[in-house]
Amino acid sequence: TRDIFAAAAPDAATAPTASIRIDADTTGVRESDFPVLLVNETNAYLVWQDVSTAANGGSDAMFARSVNGGATWGAERIIDDPANEVSSSFSPALAVDPRAAGTADDLVAIAWEDRRQGTQIFASVSGDGGATFAAALRVSSEAGDPVVGQISVPQIAAAGGGVLAVVYQNQPANGRPHAYLATSIDSGVTWTFTEARSDAGAGAALVPQVVASLVTNLPAAVMSWTDFRAGTQINGDIYVALSH
């Protein structure tokens, strides 16, 4: 099975130290994939997808952190369902807002594909540098209800001031996928009541990405995606949209 390892170096001129295993799959029954790593000062934050290979096993969004520049790592944690239910969560994405100096108040936000209400996007946010996380909340909503369709490939950005932006792809039954945006202005305590479709064409919009930005010194997010708005599925173009 695949596992998650990390290695750190104190500077660019020094070779990394010996690698450290992060996941705790000592029995070899979990596939750990798609790690995402972000660093602020001496804190390193890591998420990955963990899929059980055991009978009736589930899949989870996992998290671990280092508070000393990667020299040592804390124990892995399940973010999507800390009570250890059998769940189906995939493709976690990670964003960090450093906020004030130091790392004790880092805002660490994780979003992932979650199948507890169909296929949705859920998120969990820490306001204390990854020491604790709030309960997972659904990000994808249509008039407050779970979104219909096959939702996948979430990405998340932290724009500062408590503003978070999550983008994802949603493919309706017998339809083409489109790019959507959901936002929070209170550090993930609540999310938009209705998702916003970002592309405007009849063709598919694929694999949206998002980065934090500023507009007139206020938090904003810029998203991009591959767009086949002519409907031909040939020669896609890159489109961008600004949310602020």
PDB file of C-alpha atoms in Angstrom:
ATOM      1  CA  THR A   1       0.000   0.000   0.000  1.00  0.00           C
ATOM      2  CA  ARG A   2       1.030   3.634  -0.445  1.00  0.00           C
ATOM      3  CA  ASP A   3       2.073   5.779   2.502  1.00  0.00           C
ATOM      4  CA  ILE A   4       2.836   9.448   3.269  1.00  0.00           C
ATOM      5  CA  PHE A   5       6.408  10.510   4.073  1.00  0.00           C
ATOM      6  CA  ALA A   6       7.981  13.931   4.589  1.00  0.00           C
ATOM      7  CA  ALA A   7      11.494  15.335   4.796  1.00  0.00           C
ATOM      8  CA  ALA A   8      12.696  18.798   5.778  1.00  0.00           C
ATOM      9  CA  ALA A   9      15.809  20.937   5.397  1.00  0.00           C
ATOM     10  CA  PRO A  10      16.671  24.073   7.393  1.00  0.00           C
ATOM     11  CA  ASP A  11      17.696  25.999   4.271  1.00  0.00           C
ATOM     12  CA  ALA A  12      18.100  25.641   0.517  1.00  0.00           C
ATOM     13  CA  ALA A  13      21.806  24.778   0.806  1.00  0.00           C
ATOM     14  CA  THR A  14      21.284  21.845   3.166  1.00  0.00           C
ATOM     15  CA  ALA A  15      20.190  18.380   2.136  1.00  0.00           C
ATOM     16  CA  PRO A  16      16.926  17.178   3.689  1.00  0.00           C
ATOM     17  CA  THR A  17      17.126  15.018   6.767  1.00  0.00           C
ATOM     18  CA  ALA A  18      15.962  11.428   6.778  1.00  0.00           C
ATOM     19  CA  SER A  19      12.349  11.021   5.716  1.00  0.00           C
ATOM     20  CA  ILE A  20       9.650  10.689   8.356  1.00  0.00           C
ATOM     21  CA  ARG A  21       6.563   8.556   7.911  1.00  0.00           C
ATOM     22  CA  ILE A  22       3.406  10.566   8.590  1.00  0.00           C
ATOM     23  CA  ASP A  23       0.529   8.107   8.211  1.00  0.00           C
ATOM     24  CA  ALA A  24      -0.047   5.416  10.828  1.00  0.00           C
ATOM     25  CA  ASP A  25      -1.050   2.501   8.609  1.00  0.00           C
ATOM     26  CA  THR A  26       1.149  -0.068  10.326  1.00  0.00           C
ATOM     27  CA  THR A  27      -0.924  -3.013   9.064  1.00  0.00           C
ATOM     28  CA  GLY A  28      -0.788  -2.069   5.389  1.00  0.00           C
ATOM     29  CA  VAL A  29      -4.537  -1.804   4.773  1.00  0.00           C
ATOM     30  CA  ARG A  30      -4.796   1.842   3.654  1.00  0.00           C
ATOM     31  CA  GLU A  31      -3.879   3.606   0.426  1.00  0.00           C
ATOM     32  CA  SER A  32      -2.639   7.134   1.197  1.00  0.00           C
ATOM     33  CA  ASP A  33      -2.575   9.478  -1.812  1.00  0.00           C
ATOM     34  CA  PHE A  34      -2.603  13.071  -3.076  1.00  0.00           C
ATOM     35  CA  PRO A  35      -0.735  14.877  -0.271  1.00  0.00           C
ATOM     36  CA  VAL A  36      -1.004  18.675  -0.108  1.00  0.00           C
ATOM     37  CA  LEU A  37       1.556  20.557   2.009  1.00  0.00           C
ATOM     38  CA  LEU A  38       1.586  24.222   3.091  1.00  0.00           C
ATOM     39  CA  VAL A  39       4.004  26.020   5.415  1.00  0.00           C
ATOM     40  CA  ASN A  40       3.796  29.175   7.524  1.00  0.00           C
ATOM     41  CA  GLU A  41       6.887  30.085   9.528  1.00  0.00           C
ATOM     42  CA  THR A  42       7.755  26.972  11.577  1.00  0.00           C
ATOM     43  CA  ASN A  43       4.405  25.236  11.091  1.00  0.00           C
ATOM     44  CA  ALA A  44       3.853  22.730   8.287  1.00  0.00           C
ATOM     45  CA  TYR A  45       0.336  21.527   7.463  1.00  0.00           C
ATOM     46  CA  LEU A  46      -0.356  18.361   5.481  1.00  0.00           C
ATOM     47  CA  VAL A  47      -3.545  16.750   4.176  1.00  0.00           C
ATOM     48  CA  TRP A  48      -4.077  13.612   2.122  1.00  0.00           C
ATOM     49  CA  GLN A  49      -6.667  11.077   1.020  1.00  0.00           C
ATOM     50  CA  ASP A  50      -6.785   7.764   2.863  1.00  0.00           C
ATOM     51  CA  VAL A  51      -8.696   4.817   1.359  1.00  0.00           C
ATOM     52  CA  SER A  52      -9.074   1.555   3.268  1.00  0.00           C
ATOM     53  CA  THR A  53      -8.372  -1.660   1.374  1.00  0.00           C
ATOM     54  CA  ALA A  54     -10.071  -3.753   4.066  1.00  0.00           C
ATOM     55  CA  ALA A  55     -13.534  -5.224   3.558  1.00  0.00           C
ATOM     56  CA  ASN A  56     -16.249  -2.660   4.344  1.00  0.00           C
ATOM     57  CA  GLY A  57     -13.607   0.009   4.862  1.00  0.00           C
ATOM     58  CA  GLY A  58     -14.113   3.675   4.090  1.00  0.00           C
ATOM     59  CA  SER A  59     -12.058   6.644   2.966  1.00  0.00           C
ATOM     60  CA  ASP A  60     -11.110   9.780   4.859  1.00  0.00           C
ATOM     61  CA  ALA A  61      -9.586  13.239   4.623  1.00  0.00           C
ATOM     62  CA  MET A  62      -6.497  13.139   6.850  1.00  0.00           C
ATOM     63  CA  PHE A  63      -4.417  15.880   8.499  1.00  0.00           C
ATOM     64  CA  ALA A  64      -1.100  16.140  10.311  1.00  0.00           C
ATOM     65  CA  ARG A  65       1.053  19.080  11.325  1.00  0.00           C
ATOM     66  CA  SER A  66       4.579  19.897  12.374  1.00  0.00           C
ATOM     67  CA  VAL A  67       5.293  22.850  14.669  1.00  0.00           C
ATOM     68  CA  ASN A  68       9.079  22.736  14.338  1.00  0.00           C
ATOM     69  CA  GLY A  69       9.774  23.086  10.653  1.00  0.00           C
ATOM     70  CA  GLY A  70       9.187  19.444   9.798  1.00  0.00           C
ATOM     71  CA  ALA A  71      11.698  18.016  12.283  1.00  0.00           C
ATOM     72  CA  THR A  72       8.900  16.042  13.937  1.00  0.00           C
ATOM     73  CA  TRP A  73       5.214  15.522  13.180  1.00  0.00           C
ATOM     74  CA  GLY A  74       2.115  15.123  15.293  1.00  0.00           C
ATOM     75  CA  ALA A  75      -0.202  12.145  14.988  1.00  0.00           C
ATOM     76  CA  GLU A  76      -2.450  11.897  11.949  1.00  0.00           C
ATOM     77  CA  ARG A  77      -6.059  12.992  12.421  1.00  0.00           C
ATOM     78  CA  ILE A  78      -9.262  12.176  10.579  1.00  0.00           C
ATOM     79  CA  ILE A  79     -10.914  15.478   9.652  1.00  0.00           C
ATOM     80  CA  ASP A  80     -14.095  14.446   7.847  1.00  0.00           C
ATOM     81  CA  ASP A  81     -15.500  12.244  10.645  1.00  0.00           C
ATOM     82  CA  PRO A  82     -13.413  12.253  13.844  1.00  0.00           C
ATOM     83  CA  ALA A  83     -15.807   9.762  15.462  1.00  0.00           C
ATOM     84  CA  ASN A  84     -14.406   7.125  13.064  1.00  0.00           C
ATOM     85  CA  GLU A  85     -17.587   6.254  11.199  1.00  0.00           C
ATOM     86  CA  VAL A  86     -17.193   4.436   7.898  1.00  0.00           C
ATOM     87  CA  SER A  87     -17.241   7.293   5.410  1.00  0.00           C
ATOM     88  CA  SER A  88     -16.436   8.160   1.811  1.00  0.00           C
ATOM     89  CA  SER A  89     -14.324  11.312   1.592  1.00  0.00           C
ATOM     90  CA  PHE A  90     -11.816  12.090  -1.139  1.00  0.00           C
ATOM     91  CA  SER A  91      -9.416  14.671  -2.601  1.00  0.00           C
ATOM     92  CA  PRO A  92      -8.780  17.038   0.328  1.00  0.00           C
ATOM     93  CA  ALA A  93      -7.572  20.558  -0.468  1.00  0.00           C
ATOM     94  CA  LEU A  94      -5.805  22.901   1.942  1.00  0.00           C
ATOM     95  CA  ALA A  95      -5.502  26.655   2.533  1.00  0.00           C
ATOM     96  CA  VAL A  96      -3.771  28.661   5.263  1.00  0.00           C
ATOM     97  CA  ASP A  97      -4.275  32.275   6.345  1.00  0.00           C
ATOM     98  CA  PRO A  98      -1.348  33.281   8.612  1.00  0.00           C
ATOM     99  CA  ARG A  99      -3.318  36.155  10.202  1.00  0.00           C
ATOM    100  CA  ALA A 100      -1.137  37.722  12.961  1.00  0.00           C
ATOM    101  CA  ALA A 101       2.580  37.104  13.444  1.00  0.00           C
ATOM    102  CA  GLY A 102       3.424  33.652  14.731  1.00  0.00           C
ATOM    103  CA  THR A 103       1.527  30.444  14.096  1.00  0.00           C
ATOM    104  CA  ALA A 104      -0.784  30.071  17.102  1.00  0.00           C
ATOM    105  CA  ASP A 105      -3.689  31.757  15.302  1.00  0.00           C
ATOM    106  CA  ASP A 106      -3.127  30.369  11.798  1.00  0.00           C
ATOM    107  CA  LEU A 107      -6.434  29.715  10.050  1.00  0.00           C
ATOM    108  CA  VAL A 108      -6.173  26.264   8.477  1.00  0.00           C
ATOM    109  CA  ALA A 109      -9.035  25.334   6.138  1.00  0.00           C
ATOM    110  CA  ILE A 110      -9.610  21.927   4.551  1.00  0.00           C
ATOM    111  CA  ALA A 111     -12.204  21.088   1.886  1.00  0.00           C
ATOM    112  CA  TRP A 112     -12.930  17.676   0.375  1.00  0.00           C
ATOM    113  CA  GLU A 113     -15.370  15.626  -1.677  1.00  0.00           C
ATOM    114  CA  ASP A 114     -17.809  13.948   0.712  1.00  0.00           C
ATOM    115  CA  ARG A 115     -20.532  11.407  -0.038  1.00  0.00           C
ATOM    116  CA  ARG A 116     -22.604  11.525   3.133  1.00  0.00           C
ATOM    117  CA  GLN A 117     -25.408  13.490   1.361  1.00  0.00           C
ATOM    118  CA  GLY A 118     -24.919  12.315  -2.173  1.00  0.00           C
ATOM    119  CA  THR A 119     -21.738  13.817  -3.596  1.00  0.00           C
ATOM    120  CA  GLN A 120     -21.012  17.130  -1.870  1.00  0.00           C
ATOM    121  CA  ILE A 121     -18.152  19.347  -0.755  1.00  0.00           C
ATOM    122  CA  PHE A 122     -17.544  19.633   2.982  1.00  0.00           C
ATOM    123  CA  ALA A 123     -15.030  21.755   4.887  1.00  0.00           C
ATOM    124  CA  SER A 124     -13.530  22.025   8.343  1.00  0.00           C
ATOM    125  CA  VAL A 125     -11.592  24.996   9.694  1.00  0.00           C
ATOM    126  CA  SER A 126      -9.068  25.475  12.500  1.00  0.00           C
ATOM    127  CA  GLY A 127      -8.450  28.883  14.038  1.00  0.00           C
ATOM    128  CA  ASP A 128      -5.538  27.805  16.227  1.00  0.00           C
ATOM    129  CA  GLY A 129      -2.892  26.589  13.826  1.00  0.00           C
ATOM    130  CA  GLY A 130      -4.326  23.113  13.372  1.00  0.00           C
ATOM    131  CA  ALA A 131      -4.493  22.262  17.083  1.00  0.00           C
ATOM    132  CA  THR A 132      -8.269  21.775  16.852  1.00  0.00           C
ATOM    133  CA  PHE A 133     -10.820  21.769  14.032  1.00  0.00           C
ATOM    134  CA  ALA A 134     -14.491  22.711  13.935  1.00  0.00           C
ATOM    135  CA  ALA A 135     -17.087  20.137  12.951  1.00  0.00           C
ATOM    136  CA  ALA A 136     -17.315  19.535   9.228  1.00  0.00           C
ATOM    137  CA  LEU A 137     -19.928  21.607   7.363  1.00  0.00           C
ATOM    138  CA  ARG A 138     -21.390  21.207   3.908  1.00  0.00           C
ATOM    139  CA  VAL A 139     -20.067  23.849   1.509  1.00  0.00           C
ATOM    140  CA  SER A 140     -22.084  22.942  -1.596  1.00  0.00           C
ATOM    141  CA  SER A 141     -25.690  24.139  -1.326  1.00  0.00           C
ATOM    142  CA  GLU A 142     -28.605  24.954  -3.611  1.00  0.00           C
ATOM    143  CA  ALA A 143     -31.106  27.086  -1.682  1.00  0.00           C
ATOM    144  CA  GLY A 144     -29.689  25.561   1.492  1.00  0.00           C
ATOM    145  CA  ASP A 145     -30.120  21.958   0.351  1.00  0.00           C
ATOM    146  CA  PRO A 146     -27.517  19.460  -0.880  1.00  0.00           C
ATOM    147  CA  VAL A 147     -26.569  19.994  -4.507  1.00  0.00           C
ATOM    148  CA  VAL A 148     -27.689  17.476  -7.139  1.00  0.00           C
ATOM    149  CA  GLY A 149     -24.975  16.090  -9.401  1.00  0.00           C
ATOM    150  CA  GLN A 150     -21.533  14.510  -9.281  1.00  0.00           C
ATOM    151  CA  ILE A 151     -19.272  16.986  -7.466  1.00  0.00           C
ATOM    152  CA  SER A 152     -15.492  16.582  -7.510  1.00  0.00           C
ATOM    153  CA  VAL A 153     -12.012  18.204  -7.494  1.00  0.00           C
ATOM    154  CA  PRO A 154     -12.488  20.854  -4.778  1.00  0.00           C
ATOM    155  CA  GLN A 155      -9.913  23.598  -4.276  1.00  0.00           C
ATOM    156  CA  ILE A 156      -9.873  26.161  -1.454  1.00  0.00           C
ATOM    157  CA  ALA A 157      -8.287  29.577  -0.893  1.00  0.00           C
ATOM    158  CA  ALA A 158      -8.037  31.737   2.238  1.00  0.00           C
ATOM    159  CA  ALA A 159      -8.207  35.406   1.268  1.00  0.00           C
ATOM    160  CA  GLY A 160      -7.832  36.952   4.729  1.00  0.00           C
ATOM    161  CA  GLY A 161     -10.355  38.632   6.977  1.00  0.00           C
ATOM    162  CA  GLY A 162     -12.235  35.362   7.454  1.00  0.00           C
ATOM    163  CA  VAL A 163     -12.965  35.037   3.721  1.00  0.00           C
ATOM    164  CA  LEU A 164     -12.725  31.529   2.257  1.00  0.00           C
ATOM    165  CA  ALA A 165     -13.468  30.476  -1.318  1.00  0.00           C
ATOM    166  CA  VAL A 166     -14.070  26.908  -2.508  1.00  0.00           C
ATOM    167  CA  VAL A 167     -14.356  25.945  -6.164  1.00  0.00           C
ATOM    168  CA  TYR A 168     -15.395  22.603  -7.584  1.00  0.00           C
ATOM    169  CA  GLN A 169     -16.730  20.830 -10.642  1.00  0.00           C
ATOM    170  CA  ASN A 170     -20.310  19.543 -10.757  1.00  0.00           C
ATOM    171  CA  GLN A 171     -21.612  17.231 -13.451  1.00  0.00           C
ATOM    172  CA  PRO A 172     -25.402  16.796 -13.536  1.00  0.00           C
ATOM    173  CA  ALA A 173     -26.980  13.549 -14.666  1.00  0.00           C
ATOM    174  CA  ASN A 174     -26.841  13.328 -18.466  1.00  0.00           C
ATOM    175  CA  GLY A 175     -25.129  16.717 -18.605  1.00  0.00           C
ATOM    176  CA  ARG A 176     -21.743  18.348 -18.847  1.00  0.00           C
ATOM    177  CA  PRO A 177     -19.685  19.452 -15.848  1.00  0.00           C
ATOM    178  CA  HIS A 178     -19.526  23.117 -14.858  1.00  0.00           C
ATOM    179  CA  ALA A 179     -17.409  25.192 -12.463  1.00  0.00           C
ATOM    180  CA  TYR A 180     -18.941  26.440  -9.218  1.00  0.00           C
ATOM    181  CA  LEU A 181     -17.921  28.707  -6.358  1.00  0.00           C
ATOM    182  CA  ALA A 182     -18.971  28.791  -2.703  1.00  0.00           C
ATOM    183  CA  THR A 183     -17.718  31.310  -0.152  1.00  0.00           C
ATOM    184  CA  SER A 184     -17.612  32.018   3.564  1.00  0.00           C
ATOM    185  CA  ILE A 185     -17.049  35.426   5.148  1.00  0.00           C
ATOM    186  CA  ASP A 186     -16.844  34.180   8.743  1.00  0.00           C
ATOM    187  CA  SER A 187     -13.914  31.734   8.675  1.00  0.00           C
ATOM    188  CA  GLY A 188     -16.069  28.791   7.650  1.00  0.00           C
ATOM    189  CA  VAL A 189     -18.770  29.110  10.299  1.00  0.00           C
ATOM    190  CA  THR A 190     -21.341  29.513   7.504  1.00  0.00           C
ATOM    191  CA  TRP A 191     -21.247  29.154   3.717  1.00  0.00           C
ATOM    192  CA  THR A 192     -23.204  30.629   0.837  1.00  0.00           C
ATOM    193  CA  PHE A 193     -26.869  29.587   0.707  1.00  0.00           C
ATOM    194  CA  THR A 194     -26.703  28.849  -3.022  1.00  0.00           C
ATOM    195  CA  GLU A 195     -23.631  27.900  -5.038  1.00  0.00           C
ATOM    196  CA  ALA A 196     -22.622  30.215  -7.900  1.00  0.00           C
ATOM    197  CA  ARG A 197     -21.920  28.823 -11.357  1.00  0.00           C
ATOM    198  CA  SER A 198     -18.870  30.576 -12.795  1.00  0.00           C
ATOM    199  CA  ASP A 199     -18.816  29.461 -16.442  1.00  0.00           C
ATOM    200  CA  ALA A 200     -21.429  30.672 -18.911  1.00  0.00           C
ATOM    201  CA  GLY A 201     -21.303  28.345 -21.903  1.00  0.00           C
ATOM    202  CA  ALA A 202     -23.108  25.206 -22.992  1.00  0.00           C
ATOM    203  CA  GLY A 203     -19.916  23.155 -23.019  1.00  0.00           C
ATOM    204  CA  ALA A 204     -18.007  21.616 -20.164  1.00  0.00           C
ATOM    205  CA  ALA A 205     -15.969  23.587 -17.628  1.00  0.00           C
ATOM    206  CA  LEU A 206     -13.315  21.438 -16.016  1.00  0.00           C
ATOM    207  CA  VAL A 207     -10.914  21.331 -13.055  1.00  0.00           C
ATOM    208  CA  PRO A 208     -11.428  24.789 -11.512  1.00  0.00           C
ATOM    209  CA  GLN A 209      -8.606  26.348  -9.498  1.00  0.00           C
ATOM    210  CA  VAL A 210      -8.699  29.249  -7.026  1.00  0.00           C
ATOM    211  CA  VAL A 211      -6.184  31.623  -5.429  1.00  0.00           C
ATOM    212  CA  ALA A 212      -6.571  34.407  -2.896  1.00  0.00           C
ATOM    213  CA  SER A 213      -6.361  38.016  -4.056  1.00  0.00           C
ATOM    214  CA  LEU A 214      -7.089  41.597  -3.009  1.00  0.00           C
ATOM    215  CA  VAL A 215      -9.365  44.141  -4.693  1.00  0.00           C
ATOM    216  CA  THR A 216      -9.036  47.685  -3.338  1.00  0.00           C
ATOM    217  CA  ASN A 217      -7.348  46.129  -0.296  1.00  0.00           C
ATOM    218  CA  LEU A 218     -10.312  43.855   0.412  1.00  0.00           C
ATOM    219  CA  PRO A 219     -10.265  40.028   0.337  1.00  0.00           C
ATOM    220  CA  ALA A 220     -11.069  38.465  -3.020  1.00  0.00           C
ATOM    221  CA  ALA A 221     -10.559  35.234  -4.935  1.00  0.00           C
ATOM    222  CA  VAL A 222      -9.609  34.531  -8.538  1.00  0.00           C
ATOM    223  CA  MET A 223     -10.686  31.243 -10.086  1.00  0.00           C
ATOM    224  CA  SER A 224      -9.766  29.668 -13.409  1.00  0.00           C
ATOM    225  CA  TRP A 225     -10.877  26.607 -15.355  1.00  0.00           C
ATOM    226  CA  THR A 226     -10.635  24.868 -18.721  1.00  0.00           C
ATOM    227  CA  ASP A 227     -13.693  25.889 -20.732  1.00  0.00           C
ATOM    228  CA  PHE A 228     -15.298  24.219 -23.756  1.00  0.00           C
ATOM    229  CA  ARG A 229     -18.143  26.701 -24.037  1.00  0.00           C
ATOM    230  CA  ALA A 230     -18.552  26.150 -27.764  1.00  0.00           C
ATOM    231  CA  GLY A 231     -19.854  22.706 -26.866  1.00  0.00           C
ATOM    232  CA  THR A 232     -17.426  20.809 -29.099  1.00  0.00           C
ATOM    233  CA  GLN A 233     -15.145  19.336 -26.412  1.00  0.00           C
ATOM    234  CA  ILE A 234     -12.247  20.303 -28.713  1.00  0.00           C
ATOM    235  CA  ASN A 235      -9.648  23.003 -28.095  1.00  0.00           C
ATOM    236  CA  GLY A 236     -10.629  24.132 -24.632  1.00  0.00           C
ATOM    237  CA  ASP A 237      -9.697  27.611 -23.441  1.00  0.00           C
ATOM    238  CA  ILE A 238      -8.706  29.021 -20.061  1.00  0.00           C
ATOM    239  CA  TYR A 239     -11.193  31.396 -18.450  1.00  0.00           C
ATOM    240  CA  VAL A 240     -10.942  33.318 -15.190  1.00  0.00           C
ATOM    241  CA  ALA A 241     -13.465  34.950 -12.873  1.00  0.00           C
ATOM    242  CA  LEU A 242     -13.059  37.278  -9.907  1.00  0.00           C
ATOM    243  CA  SER A 243     -15.112  37.052  -6.718  1.00  0.00           C
ATOM    244  CA  HIS A 244     -15.040  39.927  -4.220  1.00  0.00           C
TER     245      HIS A 244
END
